[in-house]
Short mmCIF file of C-alpha atoms in Angstrom, two decimals:
data_model
loop_
_atom_site.label_atom_id
_atom_site.label_comp_id
_atom_site.label_asym_id
_atom_site.label_seq_id
_atom_site.Cartn_x
_atom_site.Cartn_y
_atom_site.Cartn_z
CA GLY S 1 3.95 -25.96 16.21
CA ALA S 2 1.26 -23.33 16.08
CA VAL S 3 -2.23 -24.71 15.50
CA VAL S 4 -5.36 -22.86 14.47
CA SER S 5 -8.69 -24.61 14.77
CA GLN S 6 -11.60 -23.42 12.63
CA HIS S 7 -15.22 -24.58 13.01
CA PRO S 8 -17.45 -25.62 11.46
CA SER S 9 -15.68 -27.12 8.46
CA ARG S 10 -18.87 -27.12 6.47
CA VAL S 11 -22.24 -25.43 6.94
CA ILE S 12 -25.41 -25.16 4.91
CA CYS S 13 -27.90 -22.47 5.81
CA LYS S 14 -31.06 -20.92 4.43
CA SER S 15 -31.14 -17.48 2.85
CA GLY S 16 -31.75 -14.76 5.40
CA THR S 17 -30.23 -16.59 8.33
CA SER S 18 -26.92 -15.84 10.06
CA VAL S 19 -23.94 -18.13 10.38
CA LYS S 20 -21.06 -17.89 12.86
CA ILE S 21 -17.61 -19.28 12.13
CA GLU S 22 -15.07 -19.68 14.93
CA CYS S 23 -11.30 -19.50 14.73
CA ARG S 24 -9.20 -20.52 17.72
CA SER S 25 -5.47 -20.47 18.27
CA LEU S 26 -4.84 -23.60 20.33
CA ASP S 27 -1.29 -23.23 21.57
CA PHE S 28 -0.38 -19.57 21.16
CA GLN S 29 -1.82 -16.14 21.70
CA ALA S 30 -3.03 -14.63 18.46
CA THR S 31 -2.59 -10.89 18.59
CA THR S 32 -3.88 -10.52 15.05
CA MET S 33 -6.34 -12.60 13.10
CA PHE S 34 -7.18 -12.38 9.44
CA TRP S 35 -10.28 -13.54 7.61
CA TYR S 36 -10.14 -14.56 3.97
CA ARG S 37 -12.60 -15.60 1.35
CA GLN S 38 -11.70 -17.95 -1.48
CA PHE S 39 -13.69 -18.75 -4.60
CA PRO S 40 -13.04 -22.00 -6.54
CA LYS S 41 -9.66 -22.01 -8.27
CA GLN S 42 -8.92 -18.51 -7.07
CA SER S 43 -6.56 -17.11 -4.50
CA LEU S 44 -7.36 -15.92 -1.00
CA MET S 45 -9.00 -12.54 -0.77
CA LEU S 46 -8.41 -10.74 2.50
CA MET S 47 -11.69 -9.57 4.02
CA ALA S 48 -10.59 -8.04 7.30
CA THR S 49 -7.89 -7.86 9.93
CA SER S 50 -8.71 -7.94 13.62
CA ASN S 51 -6.59 -7.22 16.65
CA GLU S 52 -7.59 -8.49 20.06
CA GLY S 53 -9.86 -6.07 21.85
CA SER S 54 -10.31 -3.63 19.00
CA LYS S 55 -12.58 -3.24 15.99
CA ALA S 56 -11.72 -5.08 12.83
CA THR S 57 -10.27 -3.28 9.83
CA TYR S 58 -12.15 -4.23 6.69
CA GLU S 59 -10.76 -4.28 3.18
CA GLN S 60 -12.31 -2.09 0.55
CA GLY S 61 -15.54 -3.50 -0.79
CA VAL S 62 -16.23 -5.76 2.20
CA GLU S 63 -19.47 -4.91 4.01
CA LYS S 64 -18.70 -4.63 7.70
CA ASP S 65 -22.37 -4.84 8.67
CA LYS S 66 -22.73 -8.09 6.79
CA PHE S 67 -19.52 -9.75 7.90
CA LEU S 68 -19.27 -9.16 11.63
CA ILE S 69 -15.89 -9.92 13.14
CA ASN S 70 -15.23 -10.22 16.84
CA HIS S 71 -11.82 -10.79 18.40
CA ALA S 72 -12.70 -10.78 22.06
CA SER S 73 -9.72 -12.76 23.35
CA LEU S 74 -6.19 -13.67 22.35
CA THR S 75 -7.30 -17.14 21.29
CA LEU S 76 -10.68 -16.63 19.65
CA SER S 77 -12.05 -14.69 16.70
CA THR S 78 -15.45 -15.14 15.11
CA LEU S 79 -16.88 -14.22 11.73
CA THR S 80 -20.66 -13.92 11.51
CA VAL S 81 -22.25 -13.78 8.09
CA THR S 82 -25.53 -11.96 8.66
CA SER S 83 -28.64 -12.30 6.49
CA ALA S 84 -26.81 -14.74 4.26
CA HIS S 85 -27.57 -14.90 0.55
CA PRO S 86 -26.55 -17.49 -2.05
CA GLU S 87 -23.81 -15.18 -3.34
CA ASP S 88 -22.18 -15.42 0.11
CA SER S 89 -21.52 -19.09 -0.54
CA SER S 90 -17.77 -19.50 -0.48
CA PHE S 91 -14.79 -20.95 1.37
CA TYR S 92 -13.86 -18.83 4.39
CA ILE S 93 -10.43 -19.19 6.00
CA CYS S 94 -8.98 -17.59 9.09
CA SER S 95 -5.34 -16.98 9.86
CA ALA S 96 -3.70 -16.08 13.13
CA SER S 97 -0.46 -14.32 13.91
CA GLY S 98 1.10 -14.57 17.34
CA ARG S 99 3.64 -12.86 19.49
CA GLY S 100 7.32 -13.64 19.26
CA PRO S 101 9.39 -14.96 16.36
CA GLY S 102 8.58 -18.15 14.59
CA TYR S 103 4.82 -18.08 14.69
CA GLY S 104 4.27 -16.20 11.46
CA TYR S 105 0.88 -16.86 9.99
CA THR S 106 -1.00 -20.05 10.72
CA PHE S 107 -4.16 -20.87 8.82
CA GLY S 108 -7.28 -22.67 9.89
CA SER S 109 -8.66 -25.51 7.81
CA GLY S 110 -11.43 -23.39 6.32
CA THR S 111 -15.22 -23.36 6.36
CA ARG S 112 -17.30 -24.22 3.31
CA LEU S 113 -20.47 -22.11 3.49
CA THR S 114 -23.39 -22.94 1.25
CA VAL S 115 -26.45 -20.70 1.34
CA VAL S 116 -29.59 -22.23 -0.16
CA GLN O 1 -1.49 -4.53 -12.44
CA LYS O 2 -1.80 -6.92 -9.51
CA GLU O 3 0.71 -6.57 -6.71
CA VAL O 4 1.63 -10.24 -6.99
CA GLU O 5 1.49 -12.23 -10.20
CA GLN O 6 1.58 -16.02 -10.34
CA ASP O 7 0.99 -18.33 -13.27
CA PRO O 8 -2.17 -20.27 -12.36
CA GLY O 9 -1.17 -23.30 -14.41
CA PRO O 10 -2.29 -26.03 -14.29
CA LEU O 11 1.14 -27.61 -14.31
CA SER O 12 1.48 -31.35 -14.87
CA VAL O 13 4.77 -33.19 -14.39
CA PRO O 14 5.86 -36.83 -14.10
CA GLU O 15 6.92 -38.23 -10.76
CA GLY O 16 10.56 -37.46 -9.98
CA ALA O 17 10.65 -34.26 -12.02
CA ILE O 18 11.99 -30.96 -10.73
CA VAL O 19 9.21 -28.41 -10.41
CA SER O 20 9.77 -24.67 -10.64
CA LEU O 21 7.09 -22.29 -9.40
CA ASN O 22 7.45 -18.54 -9.69
CA CYS O 23 5.93 -15.23 -8.64
CA THR O 24 6.69 -11.67 -9.55
CA TYR O 25 5.69 -8.64 -7.57
CA SER O 26 5.62 -4.89 -7.91
CA ASN O 27 5.81 -3.58 -4.34
CA SER O 28 9.44 -3.00 -3.37
CA ALA O 29 8.41 -2.76 0.29
CA PHE O 30 7.80 -6.50 0.51
CA GLN O 31 10.37 -8.10 2.79
CA TYR O 32 8.78 -11.36 3.90
CA PHE O 33 8.12 -14.08 1.37
CA MET O 34 6.24 -17.29 1.88
CA TRP O 35 5.12 -20.32 -0.05
CA TYR O 36 1.98 -22.17 0.97
CA ARG O 37 0.59 -25.48 -0.17
CA GLN O 38 -3.16 -25.91 -0.29
CA TYR O 39 -4.95 -29.18 -0.83
CA SER O 40 -8.49 -29.10 -2.11
CA ARG O 41 -10.96 -27.65 0.42
CA LYS O 42 -8.28 -27.22 3.08
CA GLY O 43 -6.53 -24.24 4.58
CA PRO O 44 -3.07 -23.26 3.28
CA GLU O 45 -0.07 -24.90 4.91
CA LEU O 46 3.19 -22.98 5.24
CA LEU O 47 6.02 -24.61 3.28
CA MET O 48 8.77 -22.03 3.21
CA TYR O 49 9.40 -18.64 4.75
CA THR O 50 12.18 -16.29 3.63
CA TYR O 51 13.18 -12.87 4.79
CA SER O 52 14.66 -10.52 2.17
CA SER O 53 16.83 -11.91 -0.64
CA GLY O 54 18.55 -15.25 -0.69
CA ASN O 55 17.97 -18.97 -0.79
CA LYS O 56 16.49 -21.33 1.75
CA GLU O 57 16.41 -25.10 1.56
CA ASP O 58 14.24 -27.57 3.44
CA GLY O 59 14.37 -31.16 2.29
CA ARG O 60 13.16 -31.35 -1.29
CA PHE O 61 12.06 -27.71 -1.29
CA THR O 62 14.18 -24.67 -2.10
CA ALA O 63 12.93 -21.10 -2.00
CA GLN O 64 14.74 -18.28 -3.75
CA VAL O 65 14.14 -14.56 -3.46
CA ASP O 66 15.63 -11.98 -5.80
CA LYS O 67 14.50 -8.59 -4.56
CA SER O 68 16.40 -6.74 -7.28
CA SER O 69 14.25 -8.47 -9.89
CA LYS O 70 11.16 -8.68 -7.68
CA TYR O 71 11.02 -12.38 -8.39
CA ILE O 72 10.63 -15.38 -6.11
CA SER O 73 10.78 -19.09 -6.86
CA LEU O 74 10.02 -22.41 -5.25
CA PHE O 75 11.77 -25.53 -6.49
CA ILE O 76 10.55 -29.02 -5.68
CA ARG O 77 13.05 -31.82 -6.30
CA ASP O 78 12.08 -35.44 -6.85
CA SER O 79 8.42 -34.50 -7.03
CA GLN O 80 5.91 -37.00 -5.68
CA PRO O 81 2.21 -37.56 -6.40
CA SER O 82 1.55 -36.34 -2.84
CA ASP O 83 2.93 -32.96 -3.91
CA SER O 84 -0.13 -32.50 -6.13
CA ALA O 85 -1.82 -29.40 -4.75
CA THR O 86 -2.17 -25.69 -5.32
CA TYR O 87 0.92 -23.66 -4.40
CA LEU O 88 0.44 -20.07 -3.35
CA CYS O 89 3.12 -17.46 -2.98
CA ALA O 90 2.50 -14.76 -0.41
CA MET O 91 4.40 -11.73 0.72
CA SER O 92 4.26 -9.00 3.29
CA ALA O 93 5.88 -5.67 3.96
CA GLY O 94 5.08 -5.40 7.62
CA GLY O 95 6.73 -8.36 9.23
CA ASN O 96 5.61 -11.86 10.01
CA GLN O 97 3.72 -10.96 13.14
CA GLY O 98 0.99 -8.72 11.85
CA GLY O 99 1.66 -7.42 8.37
CA LYS O 100 -0.99 -8.02 5.74
CA LEU O 101 -0.26 -10.94 3.44
CA ILE O 102 -0.72 -10.49 -0.29
CA PHE O 103 -1.25 -13.73 -2.18
CA GLY O 104 -0.57 -14.77 -5.73
CA GLN O 105 -3.31 -16.51 -7.68
CA GLY O 106 -1.90 -19.95 -6.91
CA THR O 107 -0.45 -22.58 -9.26
CA GLU O 108 -2.23 -25.91 -9.52
CA LEU O 109 0.35 -28.71 -9.68
CA SER O 110 -0.31 -32.30 -10.65
CA VAL O 111 2.43 -34.92 -10.28
CA LYS O 112 1.65 -38.03 -12.28
CA PRO O 113 2.91 -41.44 -11.07
#
């Protein structure tokens, strides 16, 4: 089945630094990737949608200059949290959607970001 | 009003019980309906996927969609302690290959041995 690999699974960084999270589709071409944020005991909040080779579409209220998304190939998307602050601490999850029937949406295992 | 409403629970049942999880929605354009299971600090795992109205069964899991009532359900038969997780309903209007997914709040389920 479709597999999405997300790294790192956990990261701690200092305030003011930037953190990059990678999301890779291992066995299919992901035409669209989604990035979500999840707070404890809450549902997934969609941050942005990215299509390969084009700029990401951000949801209302999500700062595009703070959360940089790159989808340079059909198997890789990255989310960079720039100038991180403690309030950016959260669980970030990517999802990939591929071509053809049956792939649907496959989620990565998530990244726990802690900004100290 | 949220587009998708889901009782957050928590829901606690004894092992072997039948579990019923439900979501209601307001957007009549939704056509694709999914149930995900999420263990603590992990990404969601797709359990069931249904297009339009109807029932779908897979082992101990049954998904039902009633578009006329804007209501979807997930039934778990013979529940096991390993079923303890958060269950999220999700739906989309644009198809399963690129449409935006809207999630419910998630229901936390605990199955006691």
